[in-house]
Short mmCIF file of C-alpha atoms in Angstrom, two decimals:
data_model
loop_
_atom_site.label_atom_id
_atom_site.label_comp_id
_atom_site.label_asym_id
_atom_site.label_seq_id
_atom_site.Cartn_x
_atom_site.Cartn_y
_atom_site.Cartn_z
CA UNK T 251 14.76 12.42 23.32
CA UNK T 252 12.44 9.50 22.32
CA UNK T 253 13.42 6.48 23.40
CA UNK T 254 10.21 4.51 23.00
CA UNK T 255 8.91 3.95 19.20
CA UNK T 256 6.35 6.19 18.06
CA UNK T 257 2.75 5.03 16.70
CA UNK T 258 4.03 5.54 13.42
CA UNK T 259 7.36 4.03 13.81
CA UNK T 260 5.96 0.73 15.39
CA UNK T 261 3.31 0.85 12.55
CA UNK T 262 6.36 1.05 9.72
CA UNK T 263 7.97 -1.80 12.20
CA UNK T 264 5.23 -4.40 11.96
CA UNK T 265 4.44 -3.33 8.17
CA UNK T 266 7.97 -4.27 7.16
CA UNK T 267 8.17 -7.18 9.39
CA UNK T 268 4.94 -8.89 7.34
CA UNK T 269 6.53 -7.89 4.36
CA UNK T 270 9.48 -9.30 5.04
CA UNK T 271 8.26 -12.58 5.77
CA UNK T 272 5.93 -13.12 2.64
CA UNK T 273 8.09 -11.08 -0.18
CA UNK T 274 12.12 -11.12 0.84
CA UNK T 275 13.06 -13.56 3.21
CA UNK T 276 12.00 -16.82 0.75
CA UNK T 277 14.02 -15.61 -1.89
CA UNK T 278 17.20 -13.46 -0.65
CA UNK T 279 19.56 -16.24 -0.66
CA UNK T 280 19.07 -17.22 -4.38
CA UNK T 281 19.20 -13.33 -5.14
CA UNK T 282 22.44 -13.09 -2.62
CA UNK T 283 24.33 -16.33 -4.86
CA UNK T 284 23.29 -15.07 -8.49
CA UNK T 285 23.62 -11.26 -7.53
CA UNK T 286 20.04 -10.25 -8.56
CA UNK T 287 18.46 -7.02 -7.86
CA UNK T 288 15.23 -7.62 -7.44
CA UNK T 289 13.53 -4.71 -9.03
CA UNK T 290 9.56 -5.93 -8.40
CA UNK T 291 10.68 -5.76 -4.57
CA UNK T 292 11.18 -2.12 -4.38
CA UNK T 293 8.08 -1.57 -6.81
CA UNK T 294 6.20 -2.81 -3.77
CA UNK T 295 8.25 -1.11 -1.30
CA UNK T 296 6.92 1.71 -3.38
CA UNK T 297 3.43 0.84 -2.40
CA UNK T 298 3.91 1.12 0.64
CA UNK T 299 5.43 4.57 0.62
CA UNK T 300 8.69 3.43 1.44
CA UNK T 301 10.62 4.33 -1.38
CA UNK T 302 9.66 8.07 -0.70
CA UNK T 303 9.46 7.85 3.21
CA UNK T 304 11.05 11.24 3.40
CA UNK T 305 9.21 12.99 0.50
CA UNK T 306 6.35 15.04 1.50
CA UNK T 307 2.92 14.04 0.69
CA UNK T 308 2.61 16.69 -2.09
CA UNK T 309 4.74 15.37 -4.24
CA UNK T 310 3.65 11.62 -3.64
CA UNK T 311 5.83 11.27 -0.80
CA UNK T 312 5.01 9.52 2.85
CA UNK T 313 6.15 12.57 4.50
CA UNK T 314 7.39 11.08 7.32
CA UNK T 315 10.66 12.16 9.31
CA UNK T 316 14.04 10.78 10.04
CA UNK T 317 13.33 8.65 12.95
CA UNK T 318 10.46 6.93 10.91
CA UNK T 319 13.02 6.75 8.22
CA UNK T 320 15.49 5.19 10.54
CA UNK T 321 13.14 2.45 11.69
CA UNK T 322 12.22 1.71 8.13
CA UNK T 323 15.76 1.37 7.18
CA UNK T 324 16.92 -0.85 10.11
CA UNK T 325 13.66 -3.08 9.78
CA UNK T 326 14.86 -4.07 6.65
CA UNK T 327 18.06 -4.63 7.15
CA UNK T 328 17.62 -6.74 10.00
CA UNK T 329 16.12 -9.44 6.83
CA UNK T 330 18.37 -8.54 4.60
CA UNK T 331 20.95 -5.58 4.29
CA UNK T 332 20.93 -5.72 0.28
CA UNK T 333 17.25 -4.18 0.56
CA UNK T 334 17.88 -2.06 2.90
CA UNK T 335 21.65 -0.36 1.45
CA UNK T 336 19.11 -0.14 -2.00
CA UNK T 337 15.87 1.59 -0.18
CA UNK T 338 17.92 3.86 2.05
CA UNK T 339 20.31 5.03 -1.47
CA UNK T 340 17.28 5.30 -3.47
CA UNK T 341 15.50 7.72 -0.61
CA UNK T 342 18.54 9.49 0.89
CA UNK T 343 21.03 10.32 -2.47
CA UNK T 344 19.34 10.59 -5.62
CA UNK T 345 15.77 11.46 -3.99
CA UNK T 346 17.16 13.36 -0.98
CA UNK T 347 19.25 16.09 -3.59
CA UNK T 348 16.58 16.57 -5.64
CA UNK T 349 14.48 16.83 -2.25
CA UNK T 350 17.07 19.22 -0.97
CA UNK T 351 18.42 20.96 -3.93
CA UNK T 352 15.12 20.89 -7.00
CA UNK T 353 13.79 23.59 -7.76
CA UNK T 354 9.39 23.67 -7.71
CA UNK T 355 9.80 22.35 -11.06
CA UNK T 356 12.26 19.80 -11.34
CA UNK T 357 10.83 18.38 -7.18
CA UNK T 358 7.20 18.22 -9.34
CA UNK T 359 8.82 16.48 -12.58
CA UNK T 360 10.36 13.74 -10.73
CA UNK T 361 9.82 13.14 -6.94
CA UNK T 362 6.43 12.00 -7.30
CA UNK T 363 8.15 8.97 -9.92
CA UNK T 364 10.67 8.47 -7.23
CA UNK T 365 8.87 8.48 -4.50
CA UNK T 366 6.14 5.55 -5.92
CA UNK T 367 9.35 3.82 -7.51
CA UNK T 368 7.93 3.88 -10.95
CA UNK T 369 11.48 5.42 -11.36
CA UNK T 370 14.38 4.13 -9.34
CA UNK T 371 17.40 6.28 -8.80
CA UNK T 372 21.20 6.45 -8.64
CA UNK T 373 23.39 8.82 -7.33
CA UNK T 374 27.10 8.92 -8.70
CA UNK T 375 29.99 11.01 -6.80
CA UNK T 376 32.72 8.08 -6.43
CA UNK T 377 34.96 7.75 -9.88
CA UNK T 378 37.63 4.76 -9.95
CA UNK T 379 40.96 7.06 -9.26
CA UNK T 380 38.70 9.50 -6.21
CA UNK T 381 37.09 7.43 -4.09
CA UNK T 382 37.46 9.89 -0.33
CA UNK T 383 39.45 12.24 -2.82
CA UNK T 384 36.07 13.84 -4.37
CA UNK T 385 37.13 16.84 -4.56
CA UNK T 386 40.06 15.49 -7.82
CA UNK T 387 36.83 13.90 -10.10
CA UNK T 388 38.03 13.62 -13.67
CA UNK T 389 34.19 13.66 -14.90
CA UNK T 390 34.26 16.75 -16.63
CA UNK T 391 31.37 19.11 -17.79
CA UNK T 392 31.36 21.66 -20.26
CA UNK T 393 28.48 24.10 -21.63
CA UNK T 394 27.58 24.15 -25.15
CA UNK T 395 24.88 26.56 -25.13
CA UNK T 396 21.41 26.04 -23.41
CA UNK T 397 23.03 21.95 -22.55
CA UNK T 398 25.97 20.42 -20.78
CA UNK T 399 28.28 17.95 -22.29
CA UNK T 400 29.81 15.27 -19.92
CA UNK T 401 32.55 13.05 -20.00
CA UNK T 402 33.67 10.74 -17.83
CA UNK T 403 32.78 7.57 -15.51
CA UNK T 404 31.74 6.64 -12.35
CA UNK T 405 32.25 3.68 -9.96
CA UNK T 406 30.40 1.67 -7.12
CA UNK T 407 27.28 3.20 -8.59
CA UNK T 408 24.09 2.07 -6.53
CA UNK T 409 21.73 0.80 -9.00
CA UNK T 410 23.72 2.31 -12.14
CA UNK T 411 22.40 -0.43 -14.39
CA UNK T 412 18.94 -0.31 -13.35
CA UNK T 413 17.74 3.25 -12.32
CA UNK T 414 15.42 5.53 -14.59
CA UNK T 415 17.55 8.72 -13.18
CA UNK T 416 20.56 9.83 -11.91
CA UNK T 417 22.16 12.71 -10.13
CA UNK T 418 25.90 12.54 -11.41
CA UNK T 419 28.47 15.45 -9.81
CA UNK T 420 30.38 16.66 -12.55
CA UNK T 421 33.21 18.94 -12.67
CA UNK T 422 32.82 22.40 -14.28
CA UNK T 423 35.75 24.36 -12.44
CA UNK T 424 39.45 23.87 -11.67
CA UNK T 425 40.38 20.54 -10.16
CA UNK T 426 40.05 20.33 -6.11
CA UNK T 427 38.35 23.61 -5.87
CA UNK T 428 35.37 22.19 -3.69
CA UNK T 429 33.16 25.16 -5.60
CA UNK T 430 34.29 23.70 -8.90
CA UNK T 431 31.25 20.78 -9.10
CA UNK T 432 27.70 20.76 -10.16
CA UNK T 433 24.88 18.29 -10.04
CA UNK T 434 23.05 17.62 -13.04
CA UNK T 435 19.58 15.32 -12.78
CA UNK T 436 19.70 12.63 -15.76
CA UNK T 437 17.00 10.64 -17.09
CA UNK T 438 17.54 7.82 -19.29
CA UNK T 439 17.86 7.12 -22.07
CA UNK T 440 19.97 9.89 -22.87
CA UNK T 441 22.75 9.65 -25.45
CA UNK T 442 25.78 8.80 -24.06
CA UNK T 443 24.55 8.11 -20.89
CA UNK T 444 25.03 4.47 -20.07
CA UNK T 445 26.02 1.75 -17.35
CA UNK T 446 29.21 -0.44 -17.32
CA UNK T 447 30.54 -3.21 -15.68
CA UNK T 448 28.34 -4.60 -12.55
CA UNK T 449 30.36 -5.24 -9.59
CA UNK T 450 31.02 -8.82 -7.98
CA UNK T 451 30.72 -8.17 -4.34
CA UNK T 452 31.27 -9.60 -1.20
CA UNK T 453 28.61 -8.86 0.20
CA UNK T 454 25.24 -6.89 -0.08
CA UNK T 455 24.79 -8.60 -3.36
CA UNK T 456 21.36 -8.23 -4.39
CA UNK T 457 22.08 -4.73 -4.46
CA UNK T 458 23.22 -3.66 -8.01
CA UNK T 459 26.05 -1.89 -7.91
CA UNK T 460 28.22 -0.86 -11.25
CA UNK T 461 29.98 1.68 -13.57
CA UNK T 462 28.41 5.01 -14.97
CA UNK T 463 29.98 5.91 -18.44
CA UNK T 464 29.12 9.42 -19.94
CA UNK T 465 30.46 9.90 -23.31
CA UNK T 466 29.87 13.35 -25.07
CA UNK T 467 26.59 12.66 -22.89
CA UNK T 468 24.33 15.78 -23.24
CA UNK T 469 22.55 17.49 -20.41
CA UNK T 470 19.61 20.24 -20.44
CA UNK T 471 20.67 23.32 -18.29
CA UNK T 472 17.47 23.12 -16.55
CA UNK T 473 18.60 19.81 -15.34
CA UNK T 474 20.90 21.38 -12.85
CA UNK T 475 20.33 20.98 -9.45
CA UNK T 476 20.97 24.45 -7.81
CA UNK T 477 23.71 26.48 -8.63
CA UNK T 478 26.42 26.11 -10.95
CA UNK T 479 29.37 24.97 -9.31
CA UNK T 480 27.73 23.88 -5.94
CA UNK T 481 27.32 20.28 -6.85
CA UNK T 482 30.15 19.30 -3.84
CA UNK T 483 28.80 21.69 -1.50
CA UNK T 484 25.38 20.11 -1.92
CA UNK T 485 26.91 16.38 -2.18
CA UNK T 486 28.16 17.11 1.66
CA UNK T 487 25.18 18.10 3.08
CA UNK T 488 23.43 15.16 1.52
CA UNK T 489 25.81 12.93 2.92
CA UNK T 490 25.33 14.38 6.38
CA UNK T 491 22.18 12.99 5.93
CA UNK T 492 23.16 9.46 3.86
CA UNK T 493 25.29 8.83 6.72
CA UNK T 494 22.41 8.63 9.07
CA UNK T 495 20.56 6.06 6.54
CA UNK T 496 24.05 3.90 6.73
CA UNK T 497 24.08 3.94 10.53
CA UNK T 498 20.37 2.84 10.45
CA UNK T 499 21.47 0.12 7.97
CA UNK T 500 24.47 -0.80 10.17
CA UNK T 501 22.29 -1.24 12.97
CA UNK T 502 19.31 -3.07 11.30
CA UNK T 503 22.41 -5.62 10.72
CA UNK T 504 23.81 -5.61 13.87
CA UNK T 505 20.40 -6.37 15.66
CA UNK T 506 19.68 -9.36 13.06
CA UNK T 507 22.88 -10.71 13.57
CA UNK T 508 22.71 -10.51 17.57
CA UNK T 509 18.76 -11.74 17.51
CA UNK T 510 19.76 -15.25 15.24
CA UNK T 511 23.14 -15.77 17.70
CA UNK T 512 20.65 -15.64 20.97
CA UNK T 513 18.25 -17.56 19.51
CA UNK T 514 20.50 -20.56 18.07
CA UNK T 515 22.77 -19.76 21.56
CA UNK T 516 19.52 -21.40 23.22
CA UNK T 517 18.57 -23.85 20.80
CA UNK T 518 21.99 -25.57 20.48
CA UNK T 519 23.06 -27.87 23.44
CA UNK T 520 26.75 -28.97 24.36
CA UNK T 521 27.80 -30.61 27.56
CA UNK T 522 23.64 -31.36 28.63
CA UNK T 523 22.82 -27.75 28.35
CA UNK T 524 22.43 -24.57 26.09
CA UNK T 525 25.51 -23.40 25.10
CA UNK T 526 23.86 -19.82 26.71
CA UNK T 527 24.67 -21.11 29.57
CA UNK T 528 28.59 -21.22 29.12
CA UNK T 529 29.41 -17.82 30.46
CA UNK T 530 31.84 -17.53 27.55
CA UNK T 531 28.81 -16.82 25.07
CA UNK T 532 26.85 -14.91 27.67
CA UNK T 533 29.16 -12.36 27.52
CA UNK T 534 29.68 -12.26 23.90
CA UNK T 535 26.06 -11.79 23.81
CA UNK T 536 25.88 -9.22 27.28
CA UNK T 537 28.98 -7.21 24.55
CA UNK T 538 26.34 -7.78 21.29
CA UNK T 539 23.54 -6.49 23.41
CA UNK T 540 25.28 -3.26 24.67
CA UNK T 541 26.91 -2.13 21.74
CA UNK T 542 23.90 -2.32 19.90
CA UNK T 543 21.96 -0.26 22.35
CA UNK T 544 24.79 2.59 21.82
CA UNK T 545 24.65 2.66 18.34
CA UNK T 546 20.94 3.12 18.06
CA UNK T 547 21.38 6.01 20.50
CA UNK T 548 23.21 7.83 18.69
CA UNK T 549 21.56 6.70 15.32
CA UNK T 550 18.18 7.81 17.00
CA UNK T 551 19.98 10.98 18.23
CA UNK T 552 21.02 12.07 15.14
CA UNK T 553 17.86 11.10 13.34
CA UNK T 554 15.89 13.36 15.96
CA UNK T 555 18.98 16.30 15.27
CA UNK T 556 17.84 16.25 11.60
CA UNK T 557 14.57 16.06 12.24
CA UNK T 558 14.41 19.24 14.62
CA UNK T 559 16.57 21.24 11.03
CA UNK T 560 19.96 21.19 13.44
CA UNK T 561 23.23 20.41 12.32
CA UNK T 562 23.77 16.85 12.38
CA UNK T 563 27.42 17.15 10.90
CA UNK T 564 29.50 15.37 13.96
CA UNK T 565 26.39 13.72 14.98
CA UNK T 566 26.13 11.56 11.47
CA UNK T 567 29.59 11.15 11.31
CA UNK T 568 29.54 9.75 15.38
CA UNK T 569 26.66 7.45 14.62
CA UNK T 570 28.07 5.78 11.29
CA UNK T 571 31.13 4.98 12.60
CA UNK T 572 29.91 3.70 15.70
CA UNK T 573 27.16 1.60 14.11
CA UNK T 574 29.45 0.76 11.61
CA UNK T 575 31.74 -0.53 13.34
CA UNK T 576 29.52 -2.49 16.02
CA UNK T 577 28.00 -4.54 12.88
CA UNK T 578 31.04 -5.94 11.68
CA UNK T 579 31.63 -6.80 15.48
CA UNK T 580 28.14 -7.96 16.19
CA UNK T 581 28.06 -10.28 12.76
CA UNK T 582 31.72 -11.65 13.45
CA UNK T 583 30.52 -12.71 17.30
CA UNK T 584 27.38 -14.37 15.80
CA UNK T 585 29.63 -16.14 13.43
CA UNK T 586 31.23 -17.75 16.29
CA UNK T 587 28.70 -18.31 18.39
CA UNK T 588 26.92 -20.58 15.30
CA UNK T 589 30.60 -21.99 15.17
CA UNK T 590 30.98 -24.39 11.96
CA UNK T 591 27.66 -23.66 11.06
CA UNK T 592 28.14 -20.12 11.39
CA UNK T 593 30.67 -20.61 8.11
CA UNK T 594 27.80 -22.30 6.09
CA UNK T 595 25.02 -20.76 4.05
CA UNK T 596 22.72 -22.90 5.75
CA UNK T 597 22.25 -20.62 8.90
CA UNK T 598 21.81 -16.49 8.57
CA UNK T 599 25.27 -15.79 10.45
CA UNK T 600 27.79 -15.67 7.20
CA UNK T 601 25.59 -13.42 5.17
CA UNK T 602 25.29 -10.59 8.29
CA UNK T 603 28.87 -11.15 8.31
CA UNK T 604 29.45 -10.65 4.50
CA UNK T 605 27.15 -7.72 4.46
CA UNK T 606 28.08 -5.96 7.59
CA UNK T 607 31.84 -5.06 6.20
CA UNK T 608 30.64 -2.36 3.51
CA UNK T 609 28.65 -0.13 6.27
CA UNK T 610 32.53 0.72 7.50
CA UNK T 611 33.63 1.67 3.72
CA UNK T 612 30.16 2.93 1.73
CA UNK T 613 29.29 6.76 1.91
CA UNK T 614 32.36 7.70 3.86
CA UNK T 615 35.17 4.83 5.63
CA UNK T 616 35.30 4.74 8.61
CA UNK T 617 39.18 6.97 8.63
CA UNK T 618 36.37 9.50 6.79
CA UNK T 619 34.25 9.43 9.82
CA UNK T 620 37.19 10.07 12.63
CA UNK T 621 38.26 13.13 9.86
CA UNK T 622 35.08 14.23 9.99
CA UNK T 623 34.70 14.54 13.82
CA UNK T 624 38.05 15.34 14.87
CA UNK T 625 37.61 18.47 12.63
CA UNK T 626 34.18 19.44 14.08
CA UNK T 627 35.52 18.64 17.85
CA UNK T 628 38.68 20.27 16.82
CA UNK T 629 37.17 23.84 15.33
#
């Protein structure tokens, strides 16, 4: 395996880092305290082929693999994880099904608007009663001749206010039969089709995240991704790869966190000296420095798995837990290593801590994960 960055990954790297500087960093913290998603962000993200890093060049795509994808994610994140949760759901859910799942016509009609981010997308499987429970979804659709009618709603919606498309999971069989969904691609504005409340969050707040609301909302058959009925099937599979994207983000979090609690451990003085010098922050940061190192392993791991077509079913579930879990650690240790100023907005420590918590809950909790890889370990 890889260990070393490739020419391409180190050239994504340094592109995001300059980026970065000039066009996020100034503003995130007025986005992060009035919630705005910056929209003009990812238009230039889009310029630079990262907002269809996975899409091949064909269809306007950068046609780059996982492990590029990877870097790009955790590049980002490391500034701010609000960009990064938005680029890696706009590549990896509503871009990666119709990637996966499109037919020639429907991957021509729309990745190439995806993929520059003249359209933005959302992706919408979580309703507000099945959140792990998927497989119980009360959005219901029902065919009406060559279209679909759908009603129903959808929560925690990435971008569901300010996306040009959606693919929404619909049910159009018996409750809890897992071949009882189907994915339908649509645009707006369609009738019916329209967002709801917006979310106050915690963290990762420059990321938009609200209700979907489909009422007697009317869908074109051709607008189905797939078969009939194999929406779920299709929704796992993407997530196998979504989960890869969230350890990426997890770690691009983690390694910010760590890098801003070494630096200010060196910077800040107590007792005549450094306070890196007080064994009792050299090993939080010797714990920060490990952990981090195994959770890009097996981040990298199962990047290279899905980039080589294997099964990266355990492997994605392994690396998002782990990575998720070693954020919420790393951000809480840099916390106290910043101590009182570690609680203020003045210093980077409380947002990496405010942001790190939803890499253990979004696209599977971590309780998902351990079901996940007990099952595959257990078969």
């Amino acid at each position: 395996m890889q260990l070393t960055l490739t020419e391409n990954q180190q050239m994504i790297a340094d592109m995001i880092r300059d980026f970065g500087a000039k066009s996020i960093k100034p503003d995130m913290m007025k986005w992060d305290e009035s919630q705005e998603f910056p929209i003009h962000v990812f238009k230039e993200l889009g310029n630079l082929g990262l907002m269809g890093v996975l899409v091949p060049q064909e269809y306007g795509g950068s046609g780059f693999g996982y492990l590029e994808y990877v870097t790009a994610i955790a590049e980002l994140s490391k500034i701010d994880g609000s960009i990064g949760l938005s680029m890696a759901a706009h590549n990896s859910l509503c871009t990666g099904h119709i990637l996966q799942f499109g037919n020639e016509e429907q991957k021509k009609k729309w990745l190439p608007k995806l993929a520059s981010a003249e359209w933005i997308g959302a992706w919408g499987l979580t309703e507000p009663n099945t959140g792990s429970d998927a497989g119980n979804m009360r959005t219901v659709a029902v065919r009406d001749g060559d279209h679909w009618t759908l009603n129903g709603a959808k929560n925690f919606i990435t971008h569901g206010k300010s996306s040009n498309i959606a693919v929404v999971i619909a049910r159009t069989g018996e409750v809890g039969d897992s071949h009882g969904m189907t994915a339908f691609v649509i645009e707006k504005p369609t009738e019916g089709f329209s967002a709801g409340r917006k979310e106050d969050k915690l963290g990762m707040r420059a990321s938009e995240t609200t209700e979907l609301i489909f009422e007697d909302c009317r869908v074109p058959h051709e607008n189905i991704l797939g078969e009939v009925d194999e929406g779920f099937i299709q929704s796992m599979k993407v997530l196998d790869g979504g989960r890869i994207s969230i350890a990426a983000l997890s770690l691009g979090i983690a390694q910010g966190a760590y890098e801003a609690a070494l630096a200010y451990s060196k910077e800040r003085h107590q007792f005549n000296k450094p306070i890196s010098q007080f064994q009792g922050i050299a090993f939080k940061l010797a714990d920060m420095a490990t952990e981090i190192e195994a959770a890009a392993l097996l981040t990298y791991r199962a990047a290279a798995m899905k980039d080589r077509g294997e099964n990266v079913n355990k492997e994605s579930a392994m690396a998002k837990l782990y990575a998720s879990e070693v954020s919420v650690r790393a951000a809480n240790e840099a916390v106290q290593i910043f101590g009182g100023y570690g609680y203020t907005k003045d210093y980077p420590a409380e947002k990496y801590y405010r942001d790190a918590k939803l890499c253990t809950i979004g696209e599977g909790t971590s309780e998902i994960q351990k079901l996940v890889i007990s099952r595959a370990v257990l078969k």
